[in-house]
Coordinates of C-alpha atoms and ligand atoms in Angstrom, one line a residue:
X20 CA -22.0 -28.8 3.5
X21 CA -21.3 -29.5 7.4
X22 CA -18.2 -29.1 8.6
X23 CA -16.1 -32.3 9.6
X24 CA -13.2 -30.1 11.6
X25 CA -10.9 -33.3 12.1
X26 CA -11.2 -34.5 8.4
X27 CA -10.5 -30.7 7.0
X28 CA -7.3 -30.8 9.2
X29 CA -6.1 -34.0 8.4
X30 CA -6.9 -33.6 4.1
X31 CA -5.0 -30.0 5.0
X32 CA -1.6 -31.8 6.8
X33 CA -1.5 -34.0 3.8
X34 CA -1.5 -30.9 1.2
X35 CA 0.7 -29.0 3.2
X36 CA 2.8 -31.3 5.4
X37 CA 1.4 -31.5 9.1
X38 CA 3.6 -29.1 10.9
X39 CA 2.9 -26.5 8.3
X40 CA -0.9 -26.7 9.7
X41 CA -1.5 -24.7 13.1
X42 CA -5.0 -25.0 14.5
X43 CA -4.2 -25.0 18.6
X44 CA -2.6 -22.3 19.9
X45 CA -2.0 -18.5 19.6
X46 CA -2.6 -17.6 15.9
X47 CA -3.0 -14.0 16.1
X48 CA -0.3 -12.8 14.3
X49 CA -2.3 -14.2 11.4
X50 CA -5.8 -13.6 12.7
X51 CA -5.2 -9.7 13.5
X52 CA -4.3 -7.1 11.1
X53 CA -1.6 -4.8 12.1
X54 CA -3.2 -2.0 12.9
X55 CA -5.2 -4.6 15.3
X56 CA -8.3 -3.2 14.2
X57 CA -9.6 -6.6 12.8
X58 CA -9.8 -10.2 15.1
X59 CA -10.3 -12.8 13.0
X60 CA -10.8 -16.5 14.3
X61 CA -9.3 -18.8 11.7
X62 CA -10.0 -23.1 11.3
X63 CA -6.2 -23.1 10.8
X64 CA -3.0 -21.6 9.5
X65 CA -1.8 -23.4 6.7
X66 CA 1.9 -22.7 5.2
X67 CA 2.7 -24.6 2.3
X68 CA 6.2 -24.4 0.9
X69 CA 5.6 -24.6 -2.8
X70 CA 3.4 -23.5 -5.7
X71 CA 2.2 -27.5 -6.2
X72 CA 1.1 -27.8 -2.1
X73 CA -0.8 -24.2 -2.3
X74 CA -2.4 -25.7 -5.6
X75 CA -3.3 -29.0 -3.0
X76 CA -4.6 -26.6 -0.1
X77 CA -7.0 -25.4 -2.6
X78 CA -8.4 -28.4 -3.6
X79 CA -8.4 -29.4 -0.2
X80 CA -10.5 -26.3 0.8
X81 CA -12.8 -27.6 -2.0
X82 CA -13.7 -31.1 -1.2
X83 CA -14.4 -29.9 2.8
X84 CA -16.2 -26.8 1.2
X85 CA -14.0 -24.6 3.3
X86 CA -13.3 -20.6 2.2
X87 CA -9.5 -19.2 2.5
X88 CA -8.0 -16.0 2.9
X89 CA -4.6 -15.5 1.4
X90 CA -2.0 -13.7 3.4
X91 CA 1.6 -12.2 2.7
X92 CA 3.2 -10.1 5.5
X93 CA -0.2 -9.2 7.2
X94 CA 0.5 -5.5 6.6
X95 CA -2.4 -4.1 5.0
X96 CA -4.3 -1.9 6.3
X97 CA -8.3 -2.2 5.3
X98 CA -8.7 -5.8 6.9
X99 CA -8.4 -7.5 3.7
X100 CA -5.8 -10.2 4.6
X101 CA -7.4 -11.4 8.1
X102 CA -10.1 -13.9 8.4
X103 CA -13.8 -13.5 9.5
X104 CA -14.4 -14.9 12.8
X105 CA -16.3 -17.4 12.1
X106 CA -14.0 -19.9 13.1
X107 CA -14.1 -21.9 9.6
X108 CA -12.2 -20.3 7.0
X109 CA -8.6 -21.4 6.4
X110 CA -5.8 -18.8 6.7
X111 CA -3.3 -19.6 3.6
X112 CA -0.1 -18.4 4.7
X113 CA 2.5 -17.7 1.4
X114 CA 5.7 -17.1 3.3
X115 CA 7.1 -20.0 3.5
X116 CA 7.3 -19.5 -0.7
X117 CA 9.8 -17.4 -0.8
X118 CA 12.6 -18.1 -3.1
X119 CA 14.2 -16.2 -5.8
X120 CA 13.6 -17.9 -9.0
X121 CA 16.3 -16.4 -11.1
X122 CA 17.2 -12.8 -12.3
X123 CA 17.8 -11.9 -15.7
X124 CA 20.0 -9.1 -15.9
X125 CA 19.9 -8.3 -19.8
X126 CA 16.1 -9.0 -19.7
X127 CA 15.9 -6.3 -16.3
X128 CA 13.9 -8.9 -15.0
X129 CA 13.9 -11.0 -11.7
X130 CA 11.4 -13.4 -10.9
X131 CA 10.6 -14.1 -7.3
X132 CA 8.0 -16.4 -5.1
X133 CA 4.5 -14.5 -3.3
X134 CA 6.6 -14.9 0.1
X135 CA 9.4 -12.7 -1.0
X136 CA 9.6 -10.0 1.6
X137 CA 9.9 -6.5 -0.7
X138 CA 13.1 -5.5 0.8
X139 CA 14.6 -9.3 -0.1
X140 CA 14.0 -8.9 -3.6
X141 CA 15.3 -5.1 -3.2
X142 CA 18.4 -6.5 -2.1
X143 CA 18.4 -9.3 -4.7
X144 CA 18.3 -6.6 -7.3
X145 CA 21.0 -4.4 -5.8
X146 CA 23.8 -7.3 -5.6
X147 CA 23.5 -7.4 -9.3
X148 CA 23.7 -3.8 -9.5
X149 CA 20.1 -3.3 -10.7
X150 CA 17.3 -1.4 -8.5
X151 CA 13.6 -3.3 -7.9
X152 CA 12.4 0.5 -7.3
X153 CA 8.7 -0.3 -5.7
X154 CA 9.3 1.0 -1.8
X155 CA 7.1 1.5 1.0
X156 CA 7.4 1.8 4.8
X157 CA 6.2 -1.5 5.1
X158 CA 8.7 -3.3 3.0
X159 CA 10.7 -5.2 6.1
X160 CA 7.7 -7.4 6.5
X161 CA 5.3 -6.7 3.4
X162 CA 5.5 -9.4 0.6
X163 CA 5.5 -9.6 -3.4
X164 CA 2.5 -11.3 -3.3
X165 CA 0.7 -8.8 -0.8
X166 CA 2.1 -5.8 -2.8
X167 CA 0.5 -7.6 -6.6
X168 CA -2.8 -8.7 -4.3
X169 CA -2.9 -4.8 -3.6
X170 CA -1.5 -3.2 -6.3
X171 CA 0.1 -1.0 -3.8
X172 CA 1.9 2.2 -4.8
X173 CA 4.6 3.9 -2.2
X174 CA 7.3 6.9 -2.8
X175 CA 8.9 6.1 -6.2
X176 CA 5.1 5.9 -8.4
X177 CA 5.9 8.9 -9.6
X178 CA 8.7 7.7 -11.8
X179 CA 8.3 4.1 -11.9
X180 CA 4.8 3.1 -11.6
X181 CA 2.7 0.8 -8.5
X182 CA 2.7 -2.9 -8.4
X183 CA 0.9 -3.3 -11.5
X184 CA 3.1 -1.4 -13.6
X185 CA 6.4 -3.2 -12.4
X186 CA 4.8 -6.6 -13.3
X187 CA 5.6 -8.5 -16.5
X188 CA 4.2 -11.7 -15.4
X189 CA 2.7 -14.2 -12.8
X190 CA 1.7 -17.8 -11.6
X191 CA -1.4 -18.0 -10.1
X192 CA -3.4 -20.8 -8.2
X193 CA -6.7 -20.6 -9.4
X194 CA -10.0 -21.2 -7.2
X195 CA -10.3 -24.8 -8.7
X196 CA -7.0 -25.7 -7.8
X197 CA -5.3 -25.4 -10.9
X198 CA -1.7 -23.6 -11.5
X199 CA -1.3 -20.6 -14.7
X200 CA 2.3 -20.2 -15.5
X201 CA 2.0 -17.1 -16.8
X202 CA 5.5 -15.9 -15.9
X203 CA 6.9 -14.1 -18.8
X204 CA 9.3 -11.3 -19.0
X205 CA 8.1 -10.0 -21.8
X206 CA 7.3 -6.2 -22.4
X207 CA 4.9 -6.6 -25.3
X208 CA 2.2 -9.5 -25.4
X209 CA -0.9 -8.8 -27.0
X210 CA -2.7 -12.9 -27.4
X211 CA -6.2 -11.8 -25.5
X212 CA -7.5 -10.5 -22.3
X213 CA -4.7 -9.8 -20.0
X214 CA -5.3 -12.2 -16.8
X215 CA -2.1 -10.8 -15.3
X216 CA -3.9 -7.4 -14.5
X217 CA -7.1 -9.0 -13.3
X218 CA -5.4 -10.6 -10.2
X219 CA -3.3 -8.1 -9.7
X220 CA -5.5 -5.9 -7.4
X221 CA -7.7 -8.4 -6.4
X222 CA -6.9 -8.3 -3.0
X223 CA -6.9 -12.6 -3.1
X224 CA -10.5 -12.7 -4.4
X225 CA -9.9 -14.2 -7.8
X226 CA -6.7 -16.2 -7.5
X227 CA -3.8 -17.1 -5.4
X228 CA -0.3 -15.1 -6.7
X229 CA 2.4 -17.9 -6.3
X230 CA 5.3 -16.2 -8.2
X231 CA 6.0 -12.9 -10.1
X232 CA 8.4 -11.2 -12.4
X233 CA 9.2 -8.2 -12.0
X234 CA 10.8 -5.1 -13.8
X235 CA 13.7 -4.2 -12.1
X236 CA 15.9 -0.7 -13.3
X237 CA 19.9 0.5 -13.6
X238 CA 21.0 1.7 -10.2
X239 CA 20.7 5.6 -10.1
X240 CA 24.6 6.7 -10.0
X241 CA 23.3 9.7 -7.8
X242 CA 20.4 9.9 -5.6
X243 CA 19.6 13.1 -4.0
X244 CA 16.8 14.4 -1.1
X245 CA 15.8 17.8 -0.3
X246 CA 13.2 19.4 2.0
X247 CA 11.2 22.5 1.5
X248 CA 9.1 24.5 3.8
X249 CA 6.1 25.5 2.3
X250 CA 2.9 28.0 3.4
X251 CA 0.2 26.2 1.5
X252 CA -0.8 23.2 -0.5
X253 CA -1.2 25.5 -3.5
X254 CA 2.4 26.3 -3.3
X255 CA 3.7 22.6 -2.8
X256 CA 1.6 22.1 -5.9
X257 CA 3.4 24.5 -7.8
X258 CA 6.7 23.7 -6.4
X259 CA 5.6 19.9 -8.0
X260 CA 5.1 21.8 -11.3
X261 CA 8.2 23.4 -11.3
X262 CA 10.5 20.5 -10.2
X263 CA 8.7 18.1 -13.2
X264 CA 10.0 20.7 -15.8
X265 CA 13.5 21.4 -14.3
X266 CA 14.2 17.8 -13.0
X267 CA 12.0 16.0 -15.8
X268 CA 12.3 11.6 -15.0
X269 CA 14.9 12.9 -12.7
X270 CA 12.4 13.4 -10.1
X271 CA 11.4 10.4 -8.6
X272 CA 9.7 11.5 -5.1
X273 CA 7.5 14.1 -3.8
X274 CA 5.6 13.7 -0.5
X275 CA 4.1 15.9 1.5
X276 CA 3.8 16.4 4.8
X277 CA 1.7 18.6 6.7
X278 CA 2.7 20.1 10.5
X279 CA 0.7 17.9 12.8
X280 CA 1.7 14.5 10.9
X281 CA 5.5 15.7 11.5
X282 CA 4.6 17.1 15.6
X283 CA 3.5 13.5 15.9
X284 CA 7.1 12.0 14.4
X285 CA 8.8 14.6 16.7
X286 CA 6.5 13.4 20.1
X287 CA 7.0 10.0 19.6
X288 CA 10.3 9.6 18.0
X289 CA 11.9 13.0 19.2
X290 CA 15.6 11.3 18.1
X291 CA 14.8 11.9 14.2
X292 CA 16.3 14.7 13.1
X293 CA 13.9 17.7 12.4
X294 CA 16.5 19.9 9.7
X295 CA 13.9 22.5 9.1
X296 CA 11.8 25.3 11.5
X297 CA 8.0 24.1 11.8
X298 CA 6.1 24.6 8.4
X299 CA 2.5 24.5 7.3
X300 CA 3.6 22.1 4.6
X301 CA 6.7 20.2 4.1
X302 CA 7.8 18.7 1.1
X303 CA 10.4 15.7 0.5
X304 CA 11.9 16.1 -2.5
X305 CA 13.7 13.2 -4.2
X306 CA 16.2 13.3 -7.1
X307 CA 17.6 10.2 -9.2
X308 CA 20.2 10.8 -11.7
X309 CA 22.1 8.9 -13.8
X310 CA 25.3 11.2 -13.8
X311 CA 27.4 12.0 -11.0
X312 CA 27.0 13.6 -7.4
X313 CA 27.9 16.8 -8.2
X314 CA 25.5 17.9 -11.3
X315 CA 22.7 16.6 -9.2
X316 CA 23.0 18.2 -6.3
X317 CA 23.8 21.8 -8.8
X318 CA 20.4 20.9 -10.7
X319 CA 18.3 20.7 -7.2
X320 CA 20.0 23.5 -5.5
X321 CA 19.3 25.4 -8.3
X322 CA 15.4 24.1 -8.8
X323 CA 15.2 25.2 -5.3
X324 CA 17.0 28.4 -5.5
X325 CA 14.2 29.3 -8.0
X326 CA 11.5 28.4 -5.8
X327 CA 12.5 30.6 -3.0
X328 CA 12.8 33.6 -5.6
X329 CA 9.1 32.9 -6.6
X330 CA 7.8 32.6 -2.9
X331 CA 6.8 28.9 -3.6
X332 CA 9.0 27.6 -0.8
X333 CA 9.9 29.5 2.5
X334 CA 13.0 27.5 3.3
X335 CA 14.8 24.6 1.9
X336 CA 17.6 21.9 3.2
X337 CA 19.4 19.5 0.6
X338 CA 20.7 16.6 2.0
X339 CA 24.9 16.5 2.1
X340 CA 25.3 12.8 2.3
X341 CA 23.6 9.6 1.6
X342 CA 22.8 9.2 5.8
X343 CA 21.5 12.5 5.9
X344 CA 19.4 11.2 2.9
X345 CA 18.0 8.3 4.4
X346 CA 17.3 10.3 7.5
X347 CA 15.0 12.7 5.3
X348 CA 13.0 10.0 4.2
X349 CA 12.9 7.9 7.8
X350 CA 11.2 11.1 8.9
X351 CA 8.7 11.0 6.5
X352 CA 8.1 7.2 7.0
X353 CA 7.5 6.9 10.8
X354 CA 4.2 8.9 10.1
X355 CA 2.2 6.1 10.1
X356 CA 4.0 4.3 13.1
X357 CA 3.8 7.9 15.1
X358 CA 0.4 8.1 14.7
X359 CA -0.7 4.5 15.6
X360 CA 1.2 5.5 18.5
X361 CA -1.2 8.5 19.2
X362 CA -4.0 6.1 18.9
X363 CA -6.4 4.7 16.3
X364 CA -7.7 7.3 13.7
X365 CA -9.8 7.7 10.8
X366 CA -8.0 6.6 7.6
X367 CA -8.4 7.8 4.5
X368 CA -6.2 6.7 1.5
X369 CA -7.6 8.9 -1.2
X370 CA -6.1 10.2 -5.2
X371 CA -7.4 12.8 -6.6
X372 CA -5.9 15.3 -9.9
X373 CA -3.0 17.0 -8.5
X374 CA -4.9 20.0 -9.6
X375 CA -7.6 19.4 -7.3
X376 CA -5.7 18.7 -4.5
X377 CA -5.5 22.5 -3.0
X378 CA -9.2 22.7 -2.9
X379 CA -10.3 19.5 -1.7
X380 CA -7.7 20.0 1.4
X381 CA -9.3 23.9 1.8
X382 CA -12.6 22.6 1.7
X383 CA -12.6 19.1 3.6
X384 CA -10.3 20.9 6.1
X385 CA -13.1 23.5 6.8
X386 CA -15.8 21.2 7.0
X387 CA -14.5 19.0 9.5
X388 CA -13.0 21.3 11.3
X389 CA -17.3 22.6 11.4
X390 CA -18.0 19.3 12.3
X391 CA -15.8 18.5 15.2
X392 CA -14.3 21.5 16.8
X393 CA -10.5 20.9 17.8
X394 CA -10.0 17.6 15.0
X395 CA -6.9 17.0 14.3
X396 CA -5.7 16.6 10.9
X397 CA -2.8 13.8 10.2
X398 CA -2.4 14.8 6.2
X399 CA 0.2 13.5 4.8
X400 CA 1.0 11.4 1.0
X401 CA 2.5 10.9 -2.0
X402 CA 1.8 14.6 -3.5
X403 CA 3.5 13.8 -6.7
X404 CA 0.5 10.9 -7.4
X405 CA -2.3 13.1 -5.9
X406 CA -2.3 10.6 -3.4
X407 CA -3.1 11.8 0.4
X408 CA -3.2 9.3 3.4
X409 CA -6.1 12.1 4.8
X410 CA -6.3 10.4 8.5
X411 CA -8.9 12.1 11.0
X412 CA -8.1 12.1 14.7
X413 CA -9.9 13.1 17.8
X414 CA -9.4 16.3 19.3
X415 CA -6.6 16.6 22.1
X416 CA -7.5 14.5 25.3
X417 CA -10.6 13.0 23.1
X418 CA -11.1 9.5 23.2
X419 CA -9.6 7.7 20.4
X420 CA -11.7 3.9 19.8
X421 CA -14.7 6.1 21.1
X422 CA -14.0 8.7 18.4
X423 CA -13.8 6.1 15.6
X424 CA -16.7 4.5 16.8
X425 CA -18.8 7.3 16.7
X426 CA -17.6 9.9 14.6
X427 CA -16.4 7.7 11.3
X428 CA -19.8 7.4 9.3
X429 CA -20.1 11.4 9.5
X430 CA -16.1 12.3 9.2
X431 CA -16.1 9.3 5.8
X432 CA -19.1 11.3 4.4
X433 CA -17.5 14.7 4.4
X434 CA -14.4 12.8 2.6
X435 CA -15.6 11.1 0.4
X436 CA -18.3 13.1 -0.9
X437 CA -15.5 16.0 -1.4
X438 CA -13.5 13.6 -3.1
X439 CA -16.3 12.1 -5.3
X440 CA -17.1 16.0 -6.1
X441 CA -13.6 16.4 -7.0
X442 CA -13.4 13.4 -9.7
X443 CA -11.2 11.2 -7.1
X444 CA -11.1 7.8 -5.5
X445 CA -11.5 6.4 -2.5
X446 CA -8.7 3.9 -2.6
X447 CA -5.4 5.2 -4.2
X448 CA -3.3 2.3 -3.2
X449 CA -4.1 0.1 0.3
X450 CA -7.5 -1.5 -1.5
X451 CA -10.8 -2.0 -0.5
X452 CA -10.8 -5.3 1.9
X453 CA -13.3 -5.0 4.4
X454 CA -12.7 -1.7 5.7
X455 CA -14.3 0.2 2.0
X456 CA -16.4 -2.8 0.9
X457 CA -20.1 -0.8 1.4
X458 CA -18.4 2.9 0.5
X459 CA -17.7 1.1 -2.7
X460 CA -20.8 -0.6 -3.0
X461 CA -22.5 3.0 -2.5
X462 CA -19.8 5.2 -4.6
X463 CA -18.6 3.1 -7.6
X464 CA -20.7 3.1 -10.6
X465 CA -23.6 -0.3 -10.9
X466 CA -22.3 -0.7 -14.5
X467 CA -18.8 -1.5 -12.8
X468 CA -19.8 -3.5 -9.9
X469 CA -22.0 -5.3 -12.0
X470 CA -18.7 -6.3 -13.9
X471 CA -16.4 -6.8 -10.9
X472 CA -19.4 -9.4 -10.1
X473 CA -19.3 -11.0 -12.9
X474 CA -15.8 -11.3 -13.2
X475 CA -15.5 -12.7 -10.1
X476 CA -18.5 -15.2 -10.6
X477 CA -16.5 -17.0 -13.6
X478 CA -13.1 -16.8 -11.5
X479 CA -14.3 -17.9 -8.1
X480 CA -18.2 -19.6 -8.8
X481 CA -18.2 -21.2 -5.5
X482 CA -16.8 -17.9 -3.5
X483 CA -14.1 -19.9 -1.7
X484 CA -11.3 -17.3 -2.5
X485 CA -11.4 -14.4 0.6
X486 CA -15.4 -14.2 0.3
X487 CA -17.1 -10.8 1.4
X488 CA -13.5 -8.6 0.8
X489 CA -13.8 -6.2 -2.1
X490 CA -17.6 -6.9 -2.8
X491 CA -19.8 -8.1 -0.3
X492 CA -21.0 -12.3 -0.4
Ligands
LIG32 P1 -1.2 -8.8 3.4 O1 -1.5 -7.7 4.4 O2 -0.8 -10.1 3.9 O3 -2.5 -9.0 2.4 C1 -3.0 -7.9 1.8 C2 -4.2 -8.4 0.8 O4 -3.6 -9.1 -0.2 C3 -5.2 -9.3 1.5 O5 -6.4 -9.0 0.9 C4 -4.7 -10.7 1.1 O6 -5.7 -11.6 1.1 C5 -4.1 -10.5 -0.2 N1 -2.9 -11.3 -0.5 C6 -1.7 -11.3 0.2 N2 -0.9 -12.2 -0.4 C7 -1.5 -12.7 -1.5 C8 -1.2 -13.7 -2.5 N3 0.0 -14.2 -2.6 N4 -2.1 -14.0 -3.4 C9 -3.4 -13.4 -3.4 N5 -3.7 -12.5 -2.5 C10 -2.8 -12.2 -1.5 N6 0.6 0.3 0.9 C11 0.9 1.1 -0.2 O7 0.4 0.8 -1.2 N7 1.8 2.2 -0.1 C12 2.4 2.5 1.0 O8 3.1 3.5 1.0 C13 2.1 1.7 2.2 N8 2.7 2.0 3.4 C14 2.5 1.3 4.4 C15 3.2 1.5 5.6 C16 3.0 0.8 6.8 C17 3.7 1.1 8.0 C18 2.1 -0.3 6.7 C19 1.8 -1.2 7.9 C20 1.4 -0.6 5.5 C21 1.6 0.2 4.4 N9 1.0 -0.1 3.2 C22 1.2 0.7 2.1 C23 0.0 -1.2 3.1 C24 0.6 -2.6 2.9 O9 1.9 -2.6 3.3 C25 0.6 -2.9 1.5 O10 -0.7 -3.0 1.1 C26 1.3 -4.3 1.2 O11 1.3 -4.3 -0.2 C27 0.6 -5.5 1.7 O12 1.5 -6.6 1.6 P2 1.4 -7.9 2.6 O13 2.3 -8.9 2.1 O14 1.6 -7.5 4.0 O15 -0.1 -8.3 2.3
LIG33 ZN1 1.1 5.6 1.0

């Protein structure tokens, strides 16, 4: 079908309202990713304000035979949520949905639009007491619908579960234009193939997430942070072992952080606090508890205590207040902005068995380092989920774009074949998008792609929903 530009626009101003259609001007906010790694060139931005106009964008899409790519906050990083630049495919922005549908206290339930921002529906949560416990650096721009599209993970997985596990329910616009109510806050429904879990993930290939609801949990009385100073990944796998028997549920963080990731935080933001001497490894340690202050902060000193006696940890500082707290864990989260600072790098967001974890760093560490003499190592994740945010970076004074041109075929192979050899994964939580679409295609099993195909062949037959993300067109 050829493209009749000025009809397109004007059948997409009367779906969404004609100042909620931008096709003149500067649209890269939407048309870059954030790590501006990605320059897409879209037909337009459309912003539609409610589930029943995103349902008429679609079917808009469909009678000019136009392809869209959903977007949220336009924080992800693998170039899923930016368009191609061919000039013709129709940016579907979901901010503007972004209401709070009701919360449901008794039910520990709220249900919220795609648009929400995360830390919105945090907040919604907390004035009611309650805590909506998915958190991730991201969350003052990130959306509901981003984090369901991704099924992205964060700091508190380890207790609480990723996007998938915190949702009950969904409404979805579907490729023909059609709404699914499928909100429910229910815990148990067992009537047939769950279609909840087969959007969530999708990365906006299957369906368009409109609304959600979402678990939300009591408010911790006591929350409590500590860092340790370890001398290898082995120990800070050990020291995980040890703090899941003493702490048991109580322990709801553990990240890891190696020295060069935290040199970078103390470069480029040197106004953090840095409360511990210069470790191989440091570990964030985090602590909820439904009792009081004190009993906590007796049951982590004491967790800790033990460590040091069995040479596990070298050093350890518990946080005295709540600021002090918060300070820990800003730390920890201006890695990624520190090292997007430093200049583009090779990322790698991969899970593997906890177990593993000690020899795939040894090993990948060794071959690289082989490789590339002088690479630096940016290692740094979610230790408690296996989960490492592996990121490769030039040697000192090296070029960084020319370093990921020319070095990221080789420096991926060593990864991933370490991590295939390990029985890991080469996503853990930021998805496949564009950025993983032919590592998948080479790594994941043909019985399973040959599914994935199929599944999206009966959800999506004409390809309109973000086309070549995830699998290729
Ligand atoms: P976008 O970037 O807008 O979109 C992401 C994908 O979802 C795209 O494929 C898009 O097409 C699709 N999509 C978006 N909205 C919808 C919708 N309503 N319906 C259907 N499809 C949709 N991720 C983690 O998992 N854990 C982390 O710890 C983490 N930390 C981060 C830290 C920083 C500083 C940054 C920049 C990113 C981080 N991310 C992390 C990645 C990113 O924040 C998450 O993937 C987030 O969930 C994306 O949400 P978004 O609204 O920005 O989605
Ligand atoms: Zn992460």
């Amino acid at each position: 079908m050829s493209l009749d530009r000025s009809a397109a626009l004007a059948a997409l101003a009367a779906a969404a309202g004609p100042d909620h259609v931008l096709s003149a001007g500067d649209r890269s906010a939407w048309e870059a990713d954030w790590r501006r790694r990605w320059h897409g060139r879209s037909l337009a931005v459309v912003r539609p304000g409610s589930t029943a106009e995103v349902a008429a964008v679609v079917r808009a899409c469909a009678a000019h035979g136009l392809s869209l790519v959903p977007q949220g906050g336009n924080t992800g990083l693998v170039g899923g949520g930016v368009p191609d630049d061919s000039g013709t495919q129709v940016l579907l922005s979901l901010q503007r949905l972004n209401r709070v549908r009701g919360l449901d206290a008794a039910n520990l339930a709220i249900t919220v639009e795609a648009g929400c921002v995360l830390q919105a529906v945090q907040e919604a949560a907390a004035a009611q007491g309650l805590m909506f416990p998915l958190s991730l650096a991201a969350e003052g721009s990130c959306t509901i619908g981003g984090n369901l599209a991704t099924n992205a993970g964060g700091t508190q997985v380890l207790r609480y579960g990723n996007a998938r596990e915190l949702c009950l329910g969904l409404e979805v616009v579907t490729a023909d234009g059609e709404v699914w109510d499928g909100l429910s806050g229910l815990r148990k429904d067992n009537t047939g193939y769950d279609l909840r879990d087969l959007f969530i993930g999708s990365e906006g290939t299957l369906g368009i997430i409109t609304a959600a609801t979402m678990v939300l949990v009591p408010q911790p009385a006591a929350i409590t942070t500590a860092l340790a100073a370890c001398a290898s990944v082995r120990d800070s796998v050990a020291l995980l072992e040890l703090a899941r028997a003493r702490l048991g549920a109580g322990l709801t963080g553990f990240e890891m952080m190696g020295r060069f990731a935290l040199d970078l935080v103390a470069r480029h933001f040197p106004q953090l606090p840095a409360p511990l001497p210069q470790a191989a490894w440091t570990v964030l340690l985090e602590q909820s508890d439904s009792e009081g202050e004190a009993q906590a902060r007796h049951r982590f000193e004491a967790l800790l205590g033990d460590a040091l006696e069995r040479g596990l940890i070298q050093d350890a500082v518990v946080a005295e207040s709540l600021q002090q707290s918060q300070g820990l864990w800003h730390v920890r989260e201006s890695i990624p902005l520190a090292q997007s600072q430093e200049g583009l790098n090779i990322k790698h967001d991969i899970a593997l068995p906890v177990s593993a974890v000690p020899d795939f760093v040894a090993q990948t560490d060794a071959a690289l380092a082989a490789a590339i003499p002088g690479v630096r190592l940016v290692n740094f994740g979610h230790l408690g989920d296996g989960n490492l945010h592996y990121n490769v970076q030039a040697p000192a004074g090296g070029d960084a774009k020319r370093f990921l041109a020319e070095r990221e075929h080789e420096v991926n192979t060593i990864v991933y074949d370490a991590v295939q050899r390990l029985g890991g994964s080469i996503s853990a939580e930021h998805g496949v998008g564009q950025l993983k679409r032919e590592e998948i295609a080479a790594r994941k099993s043909p019985v399973a792609l040959a599914l994935m195909r199929r599944v999206k062949q009966a959800l999506d037959p004409h390809n309109r929903l973000n086309p070549n993300r995830v699998l290729a067109a």
